[in-house]
Amino acid sequence: MKGFIKKLPKAELHLHIEGSFEPELMFTIADRNKIKIKYQSVDELKAAYNFNNLQEFLDVYYAGASVLLKEEDFFDLTMSYFRKINGQNVIHTEIMFDPQTHTERGIDFSVVISGITAAQDQAQKDFGISSKLIMSFLRHLDAQAADDTLQQSLEFKNLITAVGLDSSELGNPPSKFKEVFAAAKKVGYLAVAHAGEEGPADYVWEAINLLKVNRIDHGNNALADAKLVETLVKNKMALTVCPLSNVKLRNVDRIENHPIKLMLEKGLVATVNSDDPAYFGGYLNENYQAVAEALNLSKEDLYQLSLNSFHAAFLEAEEKAELVGKLDKFYAENRD
Ligand code: ADE
Ligand code: ZN
């Protein structure tokens, strides 16, 4: 199955660019920016990647991101992610970034977005990988800060496809951001939100009903509410599921108990994603491989997961059809 997964054309829809910051690159950028990080070596840093919950991870993730200062830092970070996925047959990706993680430290919004989008352009040219950008609001900060970020983004609106909502979920329900999401939708952004990762099914309801999201990031805890599952299925609301992340952050006790197969059986539009691959032990193919092995997924299941990723992507119908065409050709030649 490994060879099949490797060659399977696929899309990634839930990836935090700051979460693709590999330790080696972190040290390189820290050195050139003359910033001291609290770990002495790559090994010492990697040893800290042992998390009991989302917050413990986020503390390390924000500390890592703090060495990013210049446009070239954001370019190198993003290019490094594209190089990884180019070797994995990811042909389309939708990248989340957290502007507030940087603007709060005095880095200009324009520095962040210029570096990321320059890498997107280069990846399209060099690797033929198409991509979109999702601007995520940090939910542990207040709604006013999210609105300030929305205003800052307007100058770059043509570079951004959607807004998102991430960071500490518990205690920060989607309802807190109802007005800012309405404003974002009004100016033409699509919307996603992390919901039901650590938070309850109610947060998924709020993301749908109050934020009017186009996709749910994670959504695992929706399974606790039969009516919600029915609604998600009926509306073909995609879930961007992150298997290795769920195990690393202890939302699922072991990969053998991951609910993604159950999600498919229930008719949910589940997709596979890496979330924060530098921290959670793998990029997209490692996530596919982990669930394929642990849950004994068939080639048909893997095809369905990849097909879901194209259907749920923020692309025009013709663009989707072209990518699905590549997937279908591969599947026709490799299904037996
Ligand atoms: N930011 C980066 N990764 C995240 C996750 N898995 N959940 C919430 N916020 C995040
Ligand atoms: Zn995430």
CSV table of C-alpha atoms and ligand atoms in Angstrom, one decimal:
chain,number,residue,atom,x,y,z
A,1,MET,CA,0.0,0.0,0.0
A,2,LYS,CA,3.0,2.3,0.6
A,3,GLY,CA,3.8,2.6,-3.1
A,4,PHE,CA,0.1,3.2,-3.9
A,5,ILE,CA,-0.1,6.0,-1.3
A,6,LYS,CA,3.1,7.5,-2.5
A,7,LYS,CA,1.9,7.8,-6.1
A,8,LEU,CA,-1.7,8.7,-5.3
A,9,PRO,CA,-2.4,12.2,-6.5
A,10,LYS,CA,-3.9,14.1,-3.5
A,11,ALA,CA,-4.7,17.5,-2.0
A,12,GLU,CA,-3.9,18.8,1.5
A,13,LEU,CA,-6.5,21.1,3.1
A,14,HIS,CA,-5.3,21.5,6.7
A,15,LEU,CA,-1.7,22.5,7.1
A,16,HIS,CA,-0.3,25.3,9.4
A,17,ILE,CA,2.8,26.6,7.7
A,18,GLU,CA,4.3,27.5,11.1
A,19,GLY,CA,3.7,23.8,12.0
A,20,SER,CA,5.9,22.7,9.1
A,21,PHE,CA,9.0,24.4,10.7
A,22,GLU,CA,11.5,21.6,10.9
A,23,PRO,CA,14.1,21.9,13.8
A,24,GLU,CA,17.1,22.0,11.4
A,25,LEU,CA,15.6,25.0,9.5
A,26,MET,CA,14.6,26.6,12.9
A,27,PHE,CA,18.2,26.6,14.0
A,28,THR,CA,19.5,27.9,10.7
A,29,ILE,CA,17.1,30.8,10.7
A,30,ALA,CA,17.6,31.5,14.5
A,31,ASP,CA,21.4,31.7,13.8
A,32,ARG,CA,21.1,34.0,10.9
A,33,ASN,CA,18.7,36.3,12.8
A,34,LYS,CA,21.0,36.1,15.8
A,35,ILE,CA,18.2,34.8,18.1
A,36,LYS,CA,18.9,32.4,20.9
A,37,ILE,CA,16.4,29.6,21.3
A,38,LYS,CA,16.1,27.8,24.6
A,39,TYR,CA,17.2,24.4,23.2
A,40,GLN,CA,20.9,23.7,22.6
A,41,SER,CA,20.5,21.3,19.7
A,42,VAL,CA,18.1,19.8,17.2
A,43,ASP,CA,17.9,16.6,19.3
A,44,GLU,CA,17.1,18.6,22.5
A,45,LEU,CA,14.4,20.5,20.6
A,46,LYS,CA,12.9,17.3,19.2
A,47,ALA,CA,12.8,15.8,22.7
A,48,ALA,CA,10.4,18.6,23.7
A,49,TYR,CA,7.9,17.3,21.1
A,50,ASN,CA,6.0,15.2,23.6
A,51,PHE,CA,2.6,16.7,24.3
A,52,ASN,CA,-0.3,15.8,26.6
A,53,ASN,CA,-2.8,18.2,25.0
A,54,LEU,CA,-3.2,21.0,22.4
A,55,GLN,CA,-2.0,23.7,24.7
A,56,GLU,CA,1.3,22.0,25.5
A,57,PHE,CA,1.9,21.8,21.8
A,58,LEU,CA,0.9,25.4,21.1
A,59,ASP,CA,3.4,26.7,23.6
A,60,VAL,CA,6.2,25.0,21.8
A,61,TYR,CA,4.8,26.0,18.3
A,62,TYR,CA,4.6,29.7,19.2
A,63,ALA,CA,8.1,29.6,20.6
A,64,GLY,CA,9.4,28.1,17.4
A,65,ALA,CA,7.7,30.6,15.2
A,66,SER,CA,9.3,33.5,17.1
A,67,VAL,CA,12.5,33.2,15.2
A,68,LEU,CA,10.8,34.1,11.9
A,69,LEU,CA,11.5,37.8,11.3
A,70,LYS,CA,12.1,38.5,7.6
A,71,GLU,CA,10.4,37.9,4.3
A,72,GLU,CA,13.1,35.4,3.3
A,73,ASP,CA,12.4,33.5,6.6
A,74,PHE,CA,8.8,33.0,5.6
A,75,PHE,CA,9.8,32.2,2.0
A,76,ASP,CA,12.3,29.5,3.2
A,77,LEU,CA,9.8,28.0,5.6
A,78,THR,CA,7.1,27.7,2.9
A,79,MET,CA,9.5,26.5,0.2
A,80,SER,CA,10.7,23.8,2.6
A,81,TYR,CA,7.1,22.6,3.0
A,82,PHE,CA,6.6,22.6,-0.8
A,83,ARG,CA,9.8,20.6,-1.3
A,84,LYS,CA,8.5,17.9,1.1
A,85,ILE,CA,5.1,17.6,-0.5
A,86,ASN,CA,6.5,17.6,-4.0
A,87,GLY,CA,8.0,14.3,-3.2
A,88,GLN,CA,4.7,13.0,-2.0
A,89,ASN,CA,2.5,13.6,-5.1
A,90,VAL,CA,0.5,16.4,-3.3
A,91,ILE,CA,-0.8,18.3,-6.3
A,92,HIS,CA,-2.8,21.0,-4.5
A,93,THR,CA,-2.5,22.4,-1.0
A,94,GLU,CA,-4.4,25.0,1.1
A,95,ILE,CA,-2.0,26.6,3.5
A,96,MET,CA,-3.0,28.2,6.8
A,97,PHE,CA,-0.9,30.9,8.4
A,98,ASP,CA,-1.4,32.8,11.7
A,99,PRO,CA,-0.7,36.5,11.0
A,100,GLN,CA,-1.2,37.4,14.7
A,101,THR,CA,1.6,35.1,15.8
A,102,HIS,CA,3.9,37.5,13.9
A,103,THR,CA,2.2,40.9,14.0
A,104,GLU,CA,2.0,40.6,17.8
A,105,ARG,CA,5.8,40.5,17.8
A,106,GLY,CA,6.0,43.6,15.6
A,107,ILE,CA,6.5,41.8,12.2
A,108,ASP,CA,4.6,43.5,9.5
A,109,PHE,CA,1.7,41.6,7.9
A,110,SER,CA,3.2,42.4,4.5
A,111,VAL,CA,6.5,40.7,5.4
A,112,VAL,CA,4.7,37.5,6.3
A,113,ILE,CA,2.4,37.3,3.3
A,114,SER,CA,5.1,38.4,0.8
A,115,GLY,CA,7.4,35.6,1.8
A,116,ILE,CA,4.7,32.9,1.8
A,117,THR,CA,3.1,34.0,-1.5
A,118,ALA,CA,6.6,34.2,-3.2
A,119,ALA,CA,7.1,30.6,-2.3
A,120,GLN,CA,3.6,29.7,-3.6
A,121,ASP,CA,4.4,31.2,-7.0
A,122,GLN,CA,7.7,29.4,-7.1
A,123,ALA,CA,6.2,26.0,-6.2
A,124,GLN,CA,3.6,26.5,-9.0
A,125,LYS,CA,6.4,27.2,-11.5
A,126,ASP,CA,8.9,24.6,-10.3
A,127,PHE,CA,6.7,21.8,-9.2
A,128,GLY,CA,3.3,22.5,-10.7
A,129,ILE,CA,1.7,22.5,-7.3
A,130,SER,CA,-1.3,24.8,-7.0
A,131,SER,CA,-2.1,26.4,-3.6
A,132,LYS,CA,-4.4,28.7,-1.7
A,133,LEU,CA,-3.9,30.7,1.4
A,134,ILE,CA,-6.1,30.6,4.6
A,135,MET,CA,-5.6,33.3,7.2
A,136,SER,CA,-6.4,32.0,10.6
A,137,PHE,CA,-7.4,34.0,13.6
A,138,LEU,CA,-6.0,33.1,17.0
A,139,ARG,CA,-9.0,32.3,19.1
A,140,HIS,CA,-7.2,32.8,22.5
A,141,LEU,CA,-7.0,36.5,21.5
A,142,ASP,CA,-10.1,38.7,21.5
A,143,ALA,CA,-12.5,39.3,18.6
A,144,GLN,CA,-11.2,42.9,18.2
A,145,ALA,CA,-7.7,41.6,17.5
A,146,ALA,CA,-9.2,39.3,14.9
A,147,ASP,CA,-11.0,42.2,13.3
A,148,ASP,CA,-7.8,44.3,13.3
A,149,THR,CA,-6.2,41.4,11.4
A,150,LEU,CA,-9.1,41.2,9.0
A,151,GLN,CA,-8.6,44.9,8.2
A,152,GLN,CA,-4.9,44.5,7.7
A,153,SER,CA,-5.5,41.7,5.3
A,154,LEU,CA,-7.8,43.7,3.0
A,155,GLU,CA,-4.8,45.2,1.1
A,156,PHE,CA,-3.8,41.6,0.2
A,157,LYS,CA,-7.3,40.2,-0.3
A,158,ASN,CA,-6.5,38.8,-3.8
A,159,LEU,CA,-3.9,36.6,-2.2
A,160,ILE,CA,-6.1,35.1,0.5
A,161,THR,CA,-9.0,32.6,-0.1
A,162,ALA,CA,-10.4,32.1,3.3
A,163,VAL,CA,-10.3,32.9,7.0
A,164,GLY,CA,-9.9,30.3,9.7
A,165,LEU,CA,-9.9,29.9,13.4
A,166,ASP,CA,-7.2,28.1,15.4
A,167,SER,CA,-5.2,27.9,18.7
A,168,SER,CA,-6.7,27.0,22.1
A,169,GLU,CA,-10.2,25.7,21.5
A,170,LEU,CA,-11.6,25.0,25.0
A,171,GLY,CA,-13.1,28.1,26.4
A,172,ASN,CA,-12.9,30.0,23.1
A,173,PRO,CA,-16.1,28.9,21.2
A,174,PRO,CA,-16.8,29.9,17.6
A,175,SER,CA,-19.5,32.3,18.9
A,176,LYS,CA,-16.8,34.6,20.1
A,177,PHE,CA,-16.0,35.4,16.5
A,178,LYS,CA,-19.4,35.6,14.9
A,179,GLU,CA,-19.2,39.2,13.9
A,180,VAL,CA,-15.7,39.1,12.4
A,181,PHE,CA,-16.5,36.0,10.4
A,182,ALA,CA,-19.6,37.8,9.1
A,183,ALA,CA,-17.4,40.7,8.1
A,184,ALA,CA,-14.9,38.4,6.4
A,185,LYS,CA,-17.6,36.6,4.4
A,186,LYS,CA,-19.1,40.0,3.4
A,187,VAL,CA,-15.8,41.0,1.7
A,188,GLY,CA,-15.7,37.7,-0.1
A,189,TYR,CA,-13.5,35.3,2.0
A,190,LEU,CA,-14.6,31.7,2.4
A,191,ALA,CA,-14.4,30.4,6.0
A,192,VAL,CA,-13.1,27.4,7.9
A,193,ALA,CA,-12.7,26.8,11.7
A,194,HIS,CA,-11.1,24.3,14.0
A,195,ALA,CA,-14.0,22.7,15.8
A,196,GLY,CA,-14.4,19.5,17.7
A,197,GLU,CA,-10.7,18.8,18.1
A,198,GLU,CA,-10.7,19.1,21.9
A,199,GLY,CA,-14.0,21.1,22.1
A,200,PRO,CA,-17.5,19.6,22.1
A,201,ALA,CA,-19.9,18.9,19.3
A,202,ASP,CA,-21.6,22.1,20.2
A,203,TYR,CA,-18.6,24.0,18.8
A,204,VAL,CA,-19.1,22.3,15.5
A,205,TRP,CA,-22.8,23.4,15.5
A,206,GLU,CA,-21.6,27.0,16.2
A,207,ALA,CA,-19.0,26.9,13.4
A,208,ILE,CA,-21.8,25.9,11.0
A,209,ASN,CA,-24.6,28.0,12.2
A,210,LEU,CA,-22.8,31.2,13.5
A,211,LEU,CA,-19.6,31.3,11.5
A,212,LYS,CA,-21.1,29.8,8.3
A,213,VAL,CA,-18.0,27.9,7.6
A,214,ASN,CA,-17.4,26.1,4.3
A,215,ARG,CA,-15.4,23.3,6.0
A,216,ILE,CA,-14.7,22.0,9.5
A,217,ASP,CA,-11.1,21.6,10.6
A,218,HIS,CA,-10.8,18.3,12.6
A,219,GLY,CA,-14.5,17.7,13.6
A,220,ASN,CA,-13.8,14.4,15.4
A,221,ASN,CA,-16.1,15.2,18.3
A,222,ALA,CA,-19.0,15.7,15.9
A,223,LEU,CA,-19.3,11.9,16.1
A,224,ALA,CA,-20.8,12.2,19.6
A,225,ASP,CA,-23.9,13.9,18.1
A,226,ALA,CA,-26.0,11.8,15.7
A,227,LYS,CA,-28.1,14.8,14.5
A,228,LEU,CA,-24.9,16.7,13.8
A,229,VAL,CA,-23.5,13.8,11.8
A,230,GLU,CA,-26.7,13.7,9.8
A,231,THR,CA,-26.4,17.4,9.1
A,232,LEU,CA,-22.8,17.2,8.1
A,233,VAL,CA,-23.6,14.4,5.7
A,234,LYS,CA,-26.6,16.1,4.2
A,235,ASN,CA,-24.7,19.3,3.6
A,236,LYS,CA,-21.6,17.5,2.3
A,237,MET,CA,-19.6,19.5,4.9
A,238,ALA,CA,-16.0,18.3,4.6
A,239,LEU,CA,-13.9,17.5,7.7
A,240,THR,CA,-10.2,18.1,7.5
A,241,VAL,CA,-9.0,15.3,9.7
A,242,CYS,CA,-5.5,15.0,11.0
A,243,PRO,CA,-4.7,11.4,12.2
A,244,LEU,CA,-1.1,11.7,13.5
A,245,SER,CA,-2.0,15.1,15.1
A,246,ASN,CA,-4.9,13.5,17.0
A,247,VAL,CA,-2.6,10.8,18.4
A,248,LYS,CA,0.2,13.2,19.3
A,249,LEU,CA,-2.2,15.6,21.1
A,250,ARG,CA,-4.0,12.7,22.7
A,251,ASN,CA,-7.4,13.3,21.3
A,252,VAL,CA,-7.3,9.7,20.1
A,253,ASP,CA,-5.5,7.2,22.3
A,254,ARG,CA,-3.9,5.1,19.6
A,255,ILE,CA,-4.0,5.2,15.8
A,256,GLU,CA,-5.9,1.8,15.7
A,257,ASN,CA,-8.8,3.7,17.4
A,258,HIS,CA,-8.8,6.6,14.9
A,259,PRO,CA,-12.4,7.3,13.7
A,260,ILE,CA,-11.6,8.2,10.1
A,261,LYS,CA,-12.9,4.8,8.7
A,262,LEU,CA,-16.0,5.2,10.8
A,263,MET,CA,-16.4,8.7,9.3
A,264,LEU,CA,-16.3,7.3,5.8
A,265,GLU,CA,-18.8,4.6,6.7
A,266,LYS,CA,-21.2,7.2,8.0
A,267,GLY,CA,-20.9,9.0,4.6
A,268,LEU,CA,-19.0,12.0,6.0
A,269,VAL,CA,-16.7,13.9,3.6
A,270,ALA,CA,-13.5,13.1,5.6
A,271,THR,CA,-10.1,14.1,4.3
A,272,VAL,CA,-6.6,13.3,5.5
A,273,ASN,CA,-4.2,16.1,6.4
A,274,SER,CA,-1.0,16.6,8.4
A,275,ASP,CA,-1.8,19.7,10.5
A,276,ASP,CA,1.7,20.4,11.9
A,277,PRO,CA,3.9,17.9,10.2
A,278,ALA,CA,7.2,19.0,11.7
A,279,TYR,CA,5.8,18.4,15.2
A,280,PHE,CA,3.6,15.4,14.7
A,281,GLY,CA,5.8,12.9,13.0
A,282,GLY,CA,4.9,13.1,9.3
A,283,TYR,CA,3.6,14.9,6.2
A,284,LEU,CA,0.6,13.9,4.2
A,285,ASN,CA,1.8,10.4,3.0
A,286,GLU,CA,2.8,9.4,6.6
A,287,ASN,CA,-0.8,10.3,7.7
A,288,TYR,CA,-2.4,8.2,4.9
A,289,GLN,CA,0.1,5.4,5.6
A,290,ALA,CA,-0.7,5.4,9.4
A,291,VAL,CA,-4.4,5.1,8.9
A,292,ALA,CA,-4.2,2.7,6.0
A,293,GLU,CA,-2.1,0.3,8.1
A,294,ALA,CA,-3.9,0.7,11.4
A,295,LEU,CA,-7.4,0.6,10.1
A,296,ASN,CA,-6.8,-1.8,7.2
A,297,LEU,CA,-8.0,0.6,4.6
A,298,SER,CA,-8.6,-0.6,1.1
A,299,LYS,CA,-7.4,1.1,-2.1
A,300,GLU,CA,-11.0,2.2,-2.6
A,301,ASP,CA,-11.0,3.9,0.8
A,302,LEU,CA,-7.8,5.7,0.0
A,303,TYR,CA,-9.2,6.7,-3.4
A,304,GLN,CA,-12.3,8.0,-1.6
A,305,LEU,CA,-10.2,10.0,0.9
A,306,SER,CA,-8.2,11.6,-1.9
A,307,LEU,CA,-11.3,12.3,-4.0
A,308,ASN,CA,-12.9,14.0,-1.0
A,309,SER,CA,-9.8,16.2,-0.7
A,310,PHE,CA,-10.3,17.5,-4.3
A,311,HIS,CA,-14.1,17.9,-3.9
A,312,ALA,CA,-13.6,19.9,-0.7
A,313,ALA,CA,-10.9,22.1,-2.1
A,314,PHE,CA,-11.5,25.8,-2.6
A,315,LEU,CA,-11.1,25.5,-6.4
A,316,GLU,CA,-13.3,26.2,-9.4
A,317,ALA,CA,-15.2,23.3,-10.9
A,318,GLU,CA,-13.0,23.1,-13.9
A,319,GLU,CA,-9.8,23.1,-11.8
A,320,LYS,CA,-11.3,20.3,-9.6
A,321,ALA,CA,-12.3,18.3,-12.6
A,322,GLU,CA,-8.7,18.5,-13.9
A,323,LEU,CA,-7.2,17.2,-10.6
A,324,VAL,CA,-9.9,14.5,-10.2
A,325,GLY,CA,-9.0,13.4,-13.8
A,326,LYS,CA,-5.4,12.8,-12.7
A,327,LEU,CA,-6.6,10.9,-9.7
A,328,ASP,CA,-9.1,8.8,-11.7
A,329,LYS,CA,-6.4,7.9,-14.3
A,330,PHE,CA,-4.0,6.8,-11.5
A,331,TYR,CA,-6.7,4.7,-9.9
A,332,ALA,CA,-7.8,3.1,-13.1
A,333,GLU,CA,-4.2,2.0,-13.7
A,334,ASN,CA,-3.4,1.0,-10.1
A,335,ARG,CA,-6.5,-0.3,-8.4
A,336,ASP,CA,-5.8,-4.0,-8.9
B,1,ADE,N1,-2.5,25.7,15.5
B,1,ADE,C1,-1.7,24.9,14.9
B,1,ADE,N2,-2.1,23.6,15.0
B,1,ADE,C2,-3.3,23.6,15.6
B,1,ADE,C3,-4.2,22.7,16.0
B,1,ADE,N3,-4.0,21.4,15.7
B,1,ADE,N4,-5.3,23.1,16.7
B,1,ADE,C4,-5.5,24.3,16.9
B,1,ADE,N5,-4.6,25.3,16.6
B,1,ADE,C5,-3.5,25.0,15.9
B,2,ZN,ZN,-4.9,22.6,12.7
